[in-house]
Each structure stands twice: as structure tokens, then as C-alpha cells.
Amino acid sequence: MNGKGKFLKGIKDGVPICLGYLSVAFAFGIFSVESGLGILQTLLVSMTNVTSAGQLAAVPIMVSGGTLIELAVAQLVINLRYALMSVSLSQKLGKSVRLLDRFIISFVNTDEVFAVASGQDGLLQRNYLYGLILTPYIGWSAGTLLGAVAGNVLPVAVISALGIAIYGMFVAIVIPPVKKNLKTAYCVLLAIVLSCAFKYVPFLNNIPGGFAIIICAAVASGVFAVFAPIEIEEVSCDEL
Amino acid sequence: MSYKTFFIYLLIMAGITYLIRMVPLVLIKKRIKNRFLLSFLHYIPYTVLSVMTIPAIFYSTSSIVSAVFGFVAAIFLAYKEKSLLKLAAISCVVVFVVEFVLSNI
């Protein structure tokens, strides 16, 4: 596949993310304007951050005149998982991805972009990655603007139904490798048990969501990396 | 809120979010050889995504019942290895239909 073909494949793979983002960003747009930010301010927050949970946490802090420290710590805790994802993604970058590309691509390394990128066979090329971040970025920005401007136009039932789109995508990415590899299946199972514990068990459910995600994912992955490490061949195949 | 205050807030949040994503991607250029780290990084995408999905997916729509139907549909379609777009779209339709039925019983 040539450069243009890879770019178009990236665009295409980004479409489901874009559609999911339209709905999530739409909800954010409504929320942000209702909270008291202006339409332009709301759009700027989305276009400079591209992170759903982080933005949702930030808006109330901003409109209530919270301290900068509070804002900074909230963003750090909620978004620290992206550091793990960037470490993981760094291992999948092909030679065509140059330093400048890394600065740009990391800006839109969202959960969903990372998920789709991780699901690709072999190393990732720069054109593919640019396509893959373009459509979601447009969806995120456009969805925010639409939500901020026309919050009450879409019927509630439609917004509700769109809410599951992002999670449906996650399922689509996790299930195929789980089906093929028993170790991955058990590892995911452990992560889910931990995740439910952090949601429902008293005391544990006081831990902020951003931390909980990191703890659950790191513990499950760490335990299995120690007791059920992957075969090195699986990795070298990956690198072809 | 004045625009000056707003831009200071914006700079802090966007700056931190970007640094978290950018620093590892720019600094780590070598292929990691350590088997533990490789295994850890192999599992990370799947554990992160499943932790973010469960239990949050059950609260992603206006009723847990419709979300469960959407979730089961997603699992089934993913098992059949349908495309992301098809899977996301069908899950949404399932949720929409279930909520429509529930609200008309």
C-alpha cells in the first residue's frame, strides 16, 4: 500500500471513532455551556485537550474558580493513563515516523485512537497514523461545537443510544485477541474483576477514576507479565 | 470568567494533558527487549480498555437494561469479528430499539 492508500485506510479506521466522538463531544458541548463556559471557550477546550474525562472534570473547576493546582492535579490523575498508552504505542511506530510526527501524533493519542492503533498488525506508518488521528479530531471538535450551539435539538433517545458507541468499539478491539489467546483472556478477566471492585467496594470506590484505571490495568498486566509472559516469537512476528 | 483567566486555565490543562502523552512517545525510541516489559506492554491495551468498559458501559445509556442488550450485541459481533463501524452502529440501534420498547410497554 502506498502513502496515500495508508492515509486513506487511517481515515477509514478513524470513522467509527469519529462517529462515537460526535456523540460524546456533543454531550460535552451541552454540559460545558450549561455549566457556564461560552461556545467558543467550550470549542477551544475540546480542540486543545481532546480528552473526554479530563475535560468533564475540568469545566466545573474552571467555572467555580478552582485553583490552578486543583486543575493540574485533576488532569494529571485522570490523564496519566495516556502515558502508559504512549509507552505502548512507542513500540509500534515504524521507521517512517519521525520526531516531528511524534510531537503531532501524541497530541491526539486518545483511548480510542490508541486502541485502534494497537489492534493493527505490524508496525504503524506515519501516513496511516495521520489519517487515524484526523477523522476523530474533526469528530471531537465538530461534536463539541454542535452540542454547544444546538444542545437541545437531538432527541434524548438518540443521544442515549449513541452513548454506547465508544464502549462498543472497545469491545470490538478487546474480544478478537482474547478469543485467540487464553493468557490475554485471563488477564482481561482479572482487570475486569479489579475494575468492578474499584467501582462497588466501599473505600476502594473513593479512589478517583483516573487512578483506578491505572491501578487495575497495571496490576493485571503486571501479574500476567510475571506469571504468564508472552512468547518472544509473538513479538518478533509483530515487528515484521 | 475573564478571557485572561480562561486562557490560563486552558494553558494548564492542555499543557499537562499534552506532556503526559508526548513525553513517552518522543523519548522512547528503542525497541524494548526485556521480556517482562514486553509482556506488560502487550497486555496493557486490553486491560486498560476492559477496565474502562466494565462497568462503565452499563451506565452509558439511559437505562442499564438497554445497555446490557447493547453490550451483549457488541460481544457477539466482536466474537464474529465484525468491523468497528458495523459493531458500534448495531449496538446503538439495539440500545435505541430496546429503549423504545421499554418506554412503550
JSON list of N, CA, C and O in Angstrom, two decimals, chain B residues 23-80:
[
{"chain": "B", "resi": 23, "resn": "VAL", "atom": "N", "xyz": [5.64, 13.12, 26.08]},
{"chain": "B", "resi": 23, "resn": "VAL", "atom": "CA", "xyz": [6.97, 12.77, 26.58]},
{"chain": "B", "resi": 23, "resn": "VAL", "atom": "C", "xyz": [7.35, 11.30, 26.31]},
{"chain": "B", "resi": 23, "resn": "VAL", "atom": "O", "xyz": [8.40, 11.03, 25.73]},
{"chain": "B", "resi": 24, "resn": "PRO", "atom": "N", "xyz": [6.48, 10.32, 26.68]},
{"chain": "B", "resi": 24, "resn": "PRO", "atom": "CA", "xyz": [6.89, 8.94, 26.41]},
{"chain": "B", "resi": 24, "resn": "PRO", "atom": "C", "xyz": [7.05, 8.65, 24.92]},
{"chain": "B", "resi": 24, "resn": "PRO", "atom": "O", "xyz": [7.97, 7.95, 24.51]},
{"chain": "B", "resi": 25, "resn": "LEU", "atom": "N", "xyz": [6.17, 9.22, 24.11]},
{"chain": "B", "resi": 25, "resn": "LEU", "atom": "CA", "xyz": [6.21, 8.90, 22.68]},
{"chain": "B", "resi": 25, "resn": "LEU", "atom": "C", "xyz": [7.45, 9.48, 22.01]},
{"chain": "B", "resi": 25, "resn": "LEU", "atom": "O", "xyz": [8.00, 8.90, 21.08]},
{"chain": "B", "resi": 26, "resn": "VAL", "atom": "N", "xyz": [7.89, 10.64, 22.49]},
{"chain": "B", "resi": 26, "resn": "VAL", "atom": "CA", "xyz": [9.05, 11.29, 21.88]},
{"chain": "B", "resi": 26, "resn": "VAL", "atom": "C", "xyz": [10.36, 10.69, 22.43]},
{"chain": "B", "resi": 26, "resn": "VAL", "atom": "O", "xyz": [11.33, 10.50, 21.69]},
{"chain": "B", "resi": 27, "resn": "LEU", "atom": "N", "xyz": [10.36, 10.36, 23.73]},
{"chain": "B", "resi": 27, "resn": "LEU", "atom": "CA", "xyz": [11.62, 9.91, 24.34]},
{"chain": "B", "resi": 27, "resn": "LEU", "atom": "C", "xyz": [11.95, 8.44, 24.08]},
{"chain": "B", "resi": 27, "resn": "LEU", "atom": "O", "xyz": [13.10, 8.08, 23.96]},
{"chain": "B", "resi": 28, "resn": "ILE", "atom": "N", "xyz": [10.93, 7.59, 24.00]},
{"chain": "B", "resi": 28, "resn": "ILE", "atom": "CA", "xyz": [11.22, 6.15, 23.86]},
{"chain": "B", "resi": 28, "resn": "ILE", "atom": "C", "xyz": [11.33, 5.80, 22.38]},
{"chain": "B", "resi": 28, "resn": "ILE", "atom": "O", "xyz": [10.34, 5.69, 21.67]},
{"chain": "B", "resi": 29, "resn": "LYS", "atom": "N", "xyz": [12.57, 5.61, 21.94]},
{"chain": "B", "resi": 29, "resn": "LYS", "atom": "CA", "xyz": [12.77, 5.33, 20.52]},
{"chain": "B", "resi": 29, "resn": "LYS", "atom": "C", "xyz": [13.26, 3.91, 20.30]},
{"chain": "B", "resi": 29, "resn": "LYS", "atom": "O", "xyz": [13.18, 3.37, 19.22]},
{"chain": "B", "resi": 30, "resn": "LYS", "atom": "N", "xyz": [13.83, 3.32, 21.37]},
{"chain": "B", "resi": 30, "resn": "LYS", "atom": "CA", "xyz": [14.41, 1.98, 21.21]},
{"chain": "B", "resi": 30, "resn": "LYS", "atom": "C", "xyz": [13.33, 0.91, 21.30]},
{"chain": "B", "resi": 30, "resn": "LYS", "atom": "O", "xyz": [12.33, 1.10, 21.98]},
{"chain": "B", "resi": 31, "resn": "ARG", "atom": "N", "xyz": [13.59, -0.21, 20.66]},
{"chain": "B", "resi": 31, "resn": "ARG", "atom": "CA", "xyz": [12.75, -1.37, 20.86]},
{"chain": "B", "resi": 31, "resn": "ARG", "atom": "C", "xyz": [13.07, -1.95, 22.23]},
{"chain": "B", "resi": 31, "resn": "ARG", "atom": "O", "xyz": [14.24, -2.21, 22.54]},
{"chain": "B", "resi": 32, "resn": "ILE", "atom": "N", "xyz": [12.05, -2.14, 23.04]},
{"chain": "B", "resi": 32, "resn": "ILE", "atom": "CA", "xyz": [12.27, -2.73, 24.36]},
{"chain": "B", "resi": 32, "resn": "ILE", "atom": "C", "xyz": [12.51, -4.24, 24.19]},
{"chain": "B", "resi": 32, "resn": "ILE", "atom": "O", "xyz": [11.80, -4.91, 23.44]},
{"chain": "B", "resi": 33, "resn": "LYS", "atom": "N", "xyz": [13.55, -4.76, 24.87]},
{"chain": "B", "resi": 33, "resn": "LYS", "atom": "CA", "xyz": [13.89, -6.19, 24.71]},
{"chain": "B", "resi": 33, "resn": "LYS", "atom": "C", "xyz": [13.50, -7.02, 25.93]},
{"chain": "B", "resi": 33, "resn": "LYS", "atom": "O", "xyz": [13.38, -8.23, 25.85]},
{"chain": "B", "resi": 34, "resn": "ASN", "atom": "N", "xyz": [13.36, -6.33, 27.07]},
{"chain": "B", "resi": 34, "resn": "ASN", "atom": "CA", "xyz": [13.07, -7.03, 28.32]},
{"chain": "B", "resi": 34, "resn": "ASN", "atom": "C", "xyz": [11.73, -7.77, 28.23]},
{"chain": "B", "resi": 34, "resn": "ASN", "atom": "O", "xyz": [10.70, -7.20, 27.86]},
{"chain": "B", "resi": 35, "resn": "ARG", "atom": "N", "xyz": [11.76, -9.08, 28.58]},
{"chain": "B", "resi": 35, "resn": "ARG", "atom": "CA", "xyz": [10.57, -9.90, 28.37]},
{"chain": "B", "resi": 35, "resn": "ARG", "atom": "C", "xyz": [9.41, -9.46, 29.25]},
{"chain": "B", "resi": 35, "resn": "ARG", "atom": "O", "xyz": [8.25, -9.47, 28.82]},
{"chain": "B", "resi": 36, "resn": "PHE", "atom": "N", "xyz": [9.73, -9.07, 30.51]},
{"chain": "B", "resi": 36, "resn": "PHE", "atom": "CA", "xyz": [8.66, -8.61, 31.40]},
{"chain": "B", "resi": 36, "resn": "PHE", "atom": "C", "xyz": [7.99, -7.36, 30.83]},
{"chain": "B", "resi": 36, "resn": "PHE", "atom": "O", "xyz": [6.77, -7.29, 30.73]},
{"chain": "B", "resi": 37, "resn": "LEU", "atom": "N", "xyz": [8.82, -6.39, 30.43]},
{"chain": "B", "resi": 37, "resn": "LEU", "atom": "CA", "xyz": [8.26, -5.14, 29.90]},
{"chain": "B", "resi": 37, "resn": "LEU", "atom": "C", "xyz": [7.46, -5.38, 28.62]},
{"chain": "B", "resi": 37, "resn": "LEU", "atom": "O", "xyz": [6.38, -4.83, 28.44]},
{"chain": "B", "resi": 38, "resn": "LEU", "atom": "N", "xyz": [7.98, -6.25, 27.76]},
{"chain": "B", "resi": 38, "resn": "LEU", "atom": "CA", "xyz": [7.27, -6.56, 26.52]},
{"chain": "B", "resi": 38, "resn": "LEU", "atom": "C", "xyz": [5.91, -7.18, 26.83]},
{"chain": "B", "resi": 38, "resn": "LEU", "atom": "O", "xyz": [4.90, -6.82, 26.21]},
{"chain": "B", "resi": 39, "resn": "SER", "atom": "N", "xyz": [5.90, -8.11, 27.80]},
{"chain": "B", "resi": 39, "resn": "SER", "atom": "CA", "xyz": [4.65, -8.76, 28.15]},
{"chain": "B", "resi": 39, "resn": "SER", "atom": "C", "xyz": [3.69, -7.75, 28.75]},
{"chain": "B", "resi": 39, "resn": "SER", "atom": "O", "xyz": [2.50, -7.71, 28.42]},
{"chain": "B", "resi": 40, "resn": "PHE", "atom": "N", "xyz": [4.23, -6.90, 29.65]},
{"chain": "B", "resi": 40, "resn": "PHE", "atom": "CA", "xyz": [3.42, -5.87, 30.29]},
{"chain": "B", "resi": 40, "resn": "PHE", "atom": "C", "xyz": [2.76, -4.98, 29.22]},
{"chain": "B", "resi": 40, "resn": "PHE", "atom": "O", "xyz": [1.56, -4.73, 29.25]},
{"chain": "B", "resi": 41, "resn": "LEU", "atom": "N", "xyz": [3.57, -4.53, 28.28]},
{"chain": "B", "resi": 41, "resn": "LEU", "atom": "CA", "xyz": [3.06, -3.64, 27.25]},
{"chain": "B", "resi": 41, "resn": "LEU", "atom": "C", "xyz": [2.11, -4.36, 26.29]},
{"chain": "B", "resi": 41, "resn": "LEU", "atom": "O", "xyz": [1.22, -3.75, 25.70]},
{"chain": "B", "resi": 42, "resn": "HIS", "atom": "N", "xyz": [2.31, -5.68, 26.14]},
{"chain": "B", "resi": 42, "resn": "HIS", "atom": "CA", "xyz": [1.39, -6.47, 25.32]},
{"chain": "B", "resi": 42, "resn": "HIS", "atom": "C", "xyz": [0.00, -6.49, 25.96]},
{"chain": "B", "resi": 42, "resn": "HIS", "atom": "O", "xyz": [-1.02, -6.37, 25.28]},
{"chain": "B", "resi": 43, "resn": "TYR", "atom": "N", "xyz": [-0.04, -6.63, 27.29]},
{"chain": "B", "resi": 43, "resn": "TYR", "atom": "CA", "xyz": [-1.33, -6.74, 27.98]},
{"chain": "B", "resi": 43, "resn": "TYR", "atom": "C", "xyz": [-2.01, -5.39, 28.19]},
{"chain": "B", "resi": 43, "resn": "TYR", "atom": "O", "xyz": [-3.24, -5.31, 28.30]},
{"chain": "B", "resi": 44, "resn": "ILE", "atom": "N", "xyz": [-1.22, -4.32, 28.28]},
{"chain": "B", "resi": 44, "resn": "ILE", "atom": "CA", "xyz": [-1.77, -3.01, 28.66]},
{"chain": "B", "resi": 44, "resn": "ILE", "atom": "C", "xyz": [-2.97, -2.53, 27.82]},
{"chain": "B", "resi": 44, "resn": "ILE", "atom": "O", "xyz": [-3.98, -2.12, 28.39]},
{"chain": "B", "resi": 45, "resn": "PRO", "atom": "N", "xyz": [-2.91, -2.58, 26.49]},
{"chain": "B", "resi": 45, "resn": "PRO", "atom": "CA", "xyz": [-4.06, -2.06, 25.75]},
{"chain": "B", "resi": 45, "resn": "PRO", "atom": "C", "xyz": [-5.36, -2.77, 26.15]},
{"chain": "B", "resi": 45, "resn": "PRO", "atom": "O", "xyz": [-6.39, -2.12, 26.33]},
{"chain": "B", "resi": 46, "resn": "TYR", "atom": "N", "xyz": [-5.28, -4.09, 26.29]},
{"chain": "B", "resi": 46, "resn": "TYR", "atom": "CA", "xyz": [-6.50, -4.85, 26.55]},
{"chain": "B", "resi": 46, "resn": "TYR", "atom": "C", "xyz": [-7.00, -4.65, 27.97]},
{"chain": "B", "resi": 46, "resn": "TYR", "atom": "O", "xyz": [-8.20, -4.59, 28.22]},
{"chain": "B", "resi": 47, "resn": "THR", "atom": "N", "xyz": [-6.08, -4.54, 28.93]},
{"chain": "B", "resi": 47, "resn": "THR", "atom": "CA", "xyz": [-6.53, -4.32, 30.31]},
{"chain": "B", "resi": 47, "resn": "THR", "atom": "C", "xyz": [-7.09, -2.90, 30.46]},
{"chain": "B", "resi": 47, "resn": "THR", "atom": "O", "xyz": [-8.15, -2.72, 31.06]},
{"chain": "B", "resi": 48, "resn": "VAL", "atom": "N", "xyz": [-6.41, -1.91, 29.89]},
{"chain": "B", "resi": 48, "resn": "VAL", "atom": "CA", "xyz": [-6.90, -0.52, 30.00]},
{"chain": "B", "resi": 48, "resn": "VAL", "atom": "C", "xyz": [-8.31, -0.43, 29.41]},
{"chain": "B", "resi": 48, "resn": "VAL", "atom": "O", "xyz": [-9.23, 0.11, 30.04]},
{"chain": "B", "resi": 49, "resn": "LEU", "atom": "N", "xyz": [-8.49, -0.98, 28.22]},
{"chain": "B", "resi": 49, "resn": "LEU", "atom": "CA", "xyz": [-9.79, -0.85, 27.55]},
{"chain": "B", "resi": 49, "resn": "LEU", "atom": "C", "xyz": [-10.88, -1.61, 28.29]},
{"chain": "B", "resi": 49, "resn": "LEU", "atom": "O", "xyz": [-12.00, -1.13, 28.41]},
{"chain": "B", "resi": 50, "resn": "SER", "atom": "N", "xyz": [-10.55, -2.81, 28.82]},
{"chain": "B", "resi": 50, "resn": "SER", "atom": "CA", "xyz": [-11.60, -3.55, 29.51]},
{"chain": "B", "resi": 50, "resn": "SER", "atom": "C", "xyz": [-11.95, -2.88, 30.83]},
{"chain": "B", "resi": 50, "resn": "SER", "atom": "O", "xyz": [-13.12, -2.85, 31.22]},
{"chain": "B", "resi": 51, "resn": "VAL", "atom": "N", "xyz": [-10.96, -2.31, 31.50]},
{"chain": "B", "resi": 51, "resn": "VAL", "atom": "CA", "xyz": [-11.23, -1.59, 32.75]},
{"chain": "B", "resi": 51, "resn": "VAL", "atom": "C", "xyz": [-12.12, -0.37, 32.47]},
{"chain": "B", "resi": 51, "resn": "VAL", "atom": "O", "xyz": [-13.04, -0.07, 33.22]},
{"chain": "B", "resi": 52, "resn": "MET", "atom": "N", "xyz": [-11.85, 0.30, 31.34]},
{"chain": "B", "resi": 52, "resn": "MET", "atom": "CA", "xyz": [-12.67, 1.48, 31.02]},
{"chain": "B", "resi": 52, "resn": "MET", "atom": "C", "xyz": [-14.07, 1.10, 30.57]},
{"chain": "B", "resi": 52, "resn": "MET", "atom": "O", "xyz": [-15.00, 1.89, 30.67]},
{"chain": "B", "resi": 53, "resn": "THR", "atom": "N", "xyz": [-14.21, -0.13, 30.06]},
{"chain": "B", "resi": 53, "resn": "THR", "atom": "CA", "xyz": [-15.51, -0.55, 29.53]},
{"chain": "B", "resi": 53, "resn": "THR", "atom": "C", "xyz": [-16.43, -1.10, 30.62]},
{"chain": "B", "resi": 53, "resn": "THR", "atom": "O", "xyz": [-17.62, -0.79, 30.66]},
{"chain": "B", "resi": 54, "resn": "ILE", "atom": "N", "xyz": [-15.86, -1.94, 31.50]},
{"chain": "B", "resi": 54, "resn": "ILE", "atom": "CA", "xyz": [-16.67, -2.58, 32.53]},
{"chain": "B", "resi": 54, "resn": "ILE", "atom": "C", "xyz": [-16.28, -2.02, 33.89]},
{"chain": "B", "resi": 54, "resn": "ILE", "atom": "O", "xyz": [-15.10, -2.03, 34.23]},
{"chain": "B", "resi": 55, "resn": "PRO", "atom": "N", "xyz": [-17.20, -1.50, 34.69]},
{"chain": "B", "resi": 55, "resn": "PRO", "atom": "CA", "xyz": [-18.65, -1.50, 34.47]},
{"chain": "B", "resi": 55, "resn": "PRO", "atom": "C", "xyz": [-19.22, -0.27, 33.74]},
{"chain": "B", "resi": 55, "resn": "PRO", "atom": "O", "xyz": [-20.43, -0.20, 33.57]},
{"chain": "B", "resi": 56, "resn": "ALA", "atom": "N", "xyz": [-18.37, 0.66, 33.27]},
{"chain": "B", "resi": 56, "resn": "ALA", "atom": "CA", "xyz": [-18.90, 1.94, 32.75]},
{"chain": "B", "resi": 56, "resn": "ALA", "atom": "C", "xyz": [-19.93, 1.77, 31.64]},
{"chain": "B", "resi": 56, "resn": "ALA", "atom": "O", "xyz": [-20.88, 2.56, 31.55]},
{"chain": "B", "resi": 57, "resn": "ILE", "atom": "N", "xyz": [-19.78, 0.73, 30.81]},
{"chain": "B", "resi": 57, "resn": "ILE", "atom": "CA", "xyz": [-20.71, 0.56, 29.68]},
{"chain": "B", "resi": 57, "resn": "ILE", "atom": "C", "xyz": [-22.16, 0.44, 30.15]},
{"chain": "B", "resi": 57, "resn": "ILE", "atom": "O", "xyz": [-23.08, 0.90, 29.49]},
{"chain": "B", "resi": 58, "resn": "PHE", "atom": "N", "xyz": [-22.35, -0.14, 31.35]},
{"chain": "B", "resi": 58, "resn": "PHE", "atom": "CA", "xyz": [-23.71, -0.36, 31.83]},
{"chain": "B", "resi": 58, "resn": "PHE", "atom": "C", "xyz": [-24.40, 0.94, 32.25]},
{"chain": "B", "resi": 58, "resn": "PHE", "atom": "O", "xyz": [-25.59, 0.97, 32.46]},
{"chain": "B", "resi": 59, "resn": "TYR", "atom": "N", "xyz": [-23.60, 2.01, 32.38]},
{"chain": "B", "resi": 59, "resn": "TYR", "atom": "CA", "xyz": [-24.18, 3.31, 32.74]},
{"chain": "B", "resi": 59, "resn": "TYR", "atom": "C", "xyz": [-24.09, 4.30, 31.58]},
{"chain": "B", "resi": 59, "resn": "TYR", "atom": "O", "xyz": [-24.26, 5.49, 31.76]},
{"chain": "B", "resi": 60, "resn": "SER", "atom": "N", "xyz": [-23.78, 3.80, 30.37]},
{"chain": "B", "resi": 60, "resn": "SER", "atom": "CA", "xyz": [-23.53, 4.70, 29.24]},
{"chain": "B", "resi": 60, "resn": "SER", "atom": "C", "xyz": [-24.82, 5.11, 28.52]},
{"chain": "B", "resi": 60, "resn": "SER", "atom": "O", "xyz": [-24.80, 5.98, 27.66]},
{"chain": "B", "resi": 61, "resn": "THR", "atom": "N", "xyz": [-25.94, 4.45, 28.82]},
{"chain": "B", "resi": 61, "resn": "THR", "atom": "CA", "xyz": [-27.21, 4.82, 28.19]},
{"chain": "B", "resi": 61, "resn": "THR", "atom": "C", "xyz": [-28.19, 5.20, 29.29]},
{"chain": "B", "resi": 61, "resn": "THR", "atom": "O", "xyz": [-27.83, 5.21, 30.46]},
{"chain": "B", "resi": 62, "resn": "SER", "atom": "N", "xyz": [-29.46, 5.48, 28.91]},
{"chain": "B", "resi": 62, "resn": "SER", "atom": "CA", "xyz": [-30.37, 5.97, 29.95]},
{"chain": "B", "resi": 62, "resn": "SER", "atom": "C", "xyz": [-30.95, 4.85, 30.82]},
{"chain": "B", "resi": 62, "resn": "SER", "atom": "O", "xyz": [-31.60, 5.13, 31.82]},
{"chain": "B", "resi": 63, "resn": "SER", "atom": "N", "xyz": [-30.75, 3.57, 30.45]},
{"chain": "B", "resi": 63, "resn": "SER", "atom": "CA", "xyz": [-31.15, 2.51, 31.38]},
{"chain": "B", "resi": 63, "resn": "SER", "atom": "C", "xyz": [-30.16, 1.35, 31.31]},
{"chain": "B", "resi": 63, "resn": "SER", "atom": "O", "xyz": [-29.60, 1.05, 30.25]},
{"chain": "B", "resi": 64, "resn": "ILE", "atom": "N", "xyz": [-29.95, 0.69, 32.46]},
{"chain": "B", "resi": 64, "resn": "ILE", "atom": "CA", "xyz": [-29.00, -0.42, 32.49]},
{"chain": "B", "resi": 64, "resn": "ILE", "atom": "C", "xyz": [-29.47, -1.55, 31.58]},
{"chain": "B", "resi": 64, "resn": "ILE", "atom": "O", "xyz": [-28.67, -2.21, 30.92]},
{"chain": "B", "resi": 65, "resn": "VAL", "atom": "N", "xyz": [-30.80, -1.74, 31.49]},
{"chain": "B", "resi": 65, "resn": "VAL", "atom": "CA", "xyz": [-31.33, -2.83, 30.66]},
{"chain": "B", "resi": 65, "resn": "VAL", "atom": "C", "xyz": [-30.91, -2.65, 29.19]},
{"chain": "B", "resi": 65, "resn": "VAL", "atom": "O", "xyz": [-30.38, -3.58, 28.57]},
{"chain": "B", "resi": 66, "resn": "SER", "atom": "N", "xyz": [-31.11, -1.45, 28.65]},
{"chain": "B", "resi": 66, "resn": "SER", "atom": "CA", "xyz": [-30.74, -1.24, 27.25]},
{"chain": "B", "resi": 66, "resn": "SER", "atom": "C", "xyz": [-29.23, -1.38, 27.07]},
{"chain": "B", "resi": 66, "resn": "SER", "atom": "O", "xyz": [-28.76, -1.90, 26.06]},
{"chain": "B", "resi": 67, "resn": "ALA", "atom": "N", "xyz": [-28.47, -0.94, 28.06]},
{"chain": "B", "resi": 67, "resn": "ALA", "atom": "CA", "xyz": [-27.01, -1.04, 27.97]},
{"chain": "B", "resi": 67, "resn": "ALA", "atom": "C", "xyz": [-26.58, -2.51, 27.95]},
{"chain": "B", "resi": 67, "resn": "ALA", "atom": "O", "xyz": [-25.67, -2.88, 27.21]},
{"chain": "B", "resi": 68, "resn": "VAL", "atom": "N", "xyz": [-27.25, -3.35, 28.76]},
{"chain": "B", "resi": 68, "resn": "VAL", "atom": "CA", "xyz": [-26.90, -4.77, 28.79]},
{"chain": "B", "resi": 68, "resn": "VAL", "atom": "C", "xyz": [-27.16, -5.39, 27.41]},
{"chain": "B", "resi": 68, "resn": "VAL", "atom": "O", "xyz": [-26.33, -6.14, 26.88]},
{"chain": "B", "resi": 69, "resn": "PHE", "atom": "N", "xyz": [-28.30, -5.06, 26.82]},
{"chain": "B", "resi": 69, "resn": "PHE", "atom": "CA", "xyz": [-28.60, -5.57, 25.47]},
{"chain": "B", "resi": 69, "resn": "PHE", "atom": "C", "xyz": [-27.54, -5.10, 24.47]},
{"chain": "B", "resi": 69, "resn": "PHE", "atom": "O", "xyz": [-27.05, -5.87, 23.65]},
{"chain": "B", "resi": 70, "resn": "GLY", "atom": "N", "xyz": [-27.19, -3.82, 24.55]},
{"chain": "B", "resi": 70, "resn": "GLY", "atom": "CA", "xyz": [-26.17, -3.28, 23.65]},
{"chain": "B", "resi": 70, "resn": "GLY", "atom": "C", "xyz": [-24.83, -3.97, 23.85]},
{"chain": "B", "resi": 70, "resn": "GLY", "atom": "O", "xyz": [-24.12, -4.28, 22.89]},
{"chain": "B", "resi": 71, "resn": "PHE", "atom": "N", "xyz": [-24.50, -4.23, 25.11]},
{"chain": "B", "resi": 71, "resn": "PHE", "atom": "CA", "xyz": [-23.24, -4.88, 25.45]},
{"chain": "B", "resi": 71, "resn": "PHE", "atom": "C", "xyz": [-23.19, -6.31, 24.90]},
{"chain": "B", "resi": 71, "resn": "PHE", "atom": "O", "xyz": [-22.20, -6.71, 24.28]},
{"chain": "B", "resi": 72, "resn": "VAL", "atom": "N", "xyz": [-24.28, -7.05, 25.10]},
{"chain": "B", "resi": 72, "resn": "VAL", "atom": "CA", "xyz": [-24.33, -8.43, 24.60]},
{"chain": "B", "resi": 72, "resn": "VAL", "atom": "C", "xyz": [-24.22, -8.44, 23.08]},
{"chain": "B", "resi": 72, "resn": "VAL", "atom": "O", "xyz": [-23.48, -9.25, 22.50]},
{"chain": "B", "resi": 73, "resn": "ALA", "atom": "N", "xyz": [-24.91, -7.52, 22.43]},
{"chain": "B", "resi": 73, "resn": "ALA", "atom": "CA", "xyz": [-24.82, -7.43, 20.97]},
{"chain": "B", "resi": 73, "resn": "ALA", "atom": "C", "xyz": [-23.37, -7.15, 20.55]},
{"chain": "B", "resi": 73, "resn": "ALA", "atom": "O", "xyz": [-22.85, -7.76, 19.61]},
{"chain": "B", "resi": 74, "resn": "ALA", "atom": "N", "xyz": [-22.71, -6.23, 21.28]},
{"chain": "B", "resi": 74, "resn": "ALA", "atom": "CA", "xyz": [-21.32, -5.88, 20.95]},
{"chain": "B", "resi": 74, "resn": "ALA", "atom": "C", "xyz": [-20.40, -7.08, 21.11]},
{"chain": "B", "resi": 74, "resn": "ALA", "atom": "O", "xyz": [-19.56, -7.35, 20.25]},
{"chain": "B", "resi": 75, "resn": "ILE", "atom": "N", "xyz": [-20.57, -7.84, 22.21]},
{"chain": "B", "resi": 75, "resn": "ILE", "atom": "CA", "xyz": [-19.74, -9.03, 22.44]},
{"chain": "B", "resi": 75, "resn": "ILE", "atom": "C", "xyz": [-19.93, -10.04, 21.31]},
{"chain": "B", "resi": 75, "resn": "ILE", "atom": "O", "xyz": [-18.97, -10.57, 20.74]},
{"chain": "B", "resi": 76, "resn": "PHE", "atom": "N", "xyz": [-21.18, -10.28, 20.96]},
{"chain": "B", "resi": 76, "resn": "PHE", "atom": "CA", "xyz": [-21.49, -11.25, 19.91]},
{"chain": "B", "resi": 76, "resn": "PHE", "atom": "C", "xyz": [-20.84, -10.83, 18.59]},
{"chain": "B", "resi": 76, "resn": "PHE", "atom": "O", "xyz": [-20.18, -11.62, 17.93]},
{"chain": "B", "resi": 77, "resn": "LEU", "atom": "N", "xyz": [-21.03, -9.56, 18.21]},
{"chain": "B", "resi": 77, "resn": "LEU", "atom": "CA", "xyz": [-20.49, -9.09, 16.94]},
{"chain": "B", "resi": 77, "resn": "LEU", "atom": "C", "xyz": [-18.96, -9.07, 16.93]},
{"chain": "B", "resi": 77, "resn": "LEU", "atom": "O", "xyz": [-18.33, -9.37, 15.93]},
{"chain": "B", "resi": 78, "resn": "ALA", "atom": "N", "xyz": [-18.38, -8.74, 18.09]},
{"chain": "B", "resi": 78, "resn": "ALA", "atom": "CA", "xyz": [-16.92, -8.73, 18.19]},
{"chain": "B", "resi": 78, "resn": "ALA", "atom": "C", "xyz": [-16.39, -10.15, 18.06]},
{"chain": "B", "resi": 78, "resn": "ALA", "atom": "O", "xyz": [-15.34, -10.39, 17.44]},
{"chain": "B", "resi": 79, "resn": "TYR", "atom": "N", "xyz": [-17.12, -11.11, 18.63]},
{"chain": "B", "resi": 79, "resn": "TYR", "atom": "CA", "xyz": [-16.71, -12.51, 18.54]},
{"chain": "B", "resi": 79, "resn": "TYR", "atom": "C", "xyz": [-16.74, -12.97, 17.09]},
{"chain": "B", "resi": 79, "resn": "TYR", "atom": "O", "xyz": [-15.91, -13.73, 16.65]},
{"chain": "B", "resi": 80, "resn": "LYS", "atom": "N", "xyz": [-17.70, -12.43, 16.33]},
{"chain": "B", "resi": 80, "resn": "LYS", "atom": "CA", "xyz": [-17.80, -12.75, 14.89]},
{"chain": "B", "resi": 80, "resn": "LYS", "atom": "C", "xyz": [-16.82, -11.90, 14.09]},
{"chain": "B", "resi": 80, "resn": "LYS", "atom": "O", "xyz": [-16.82, -11.94, 12.86]}
]
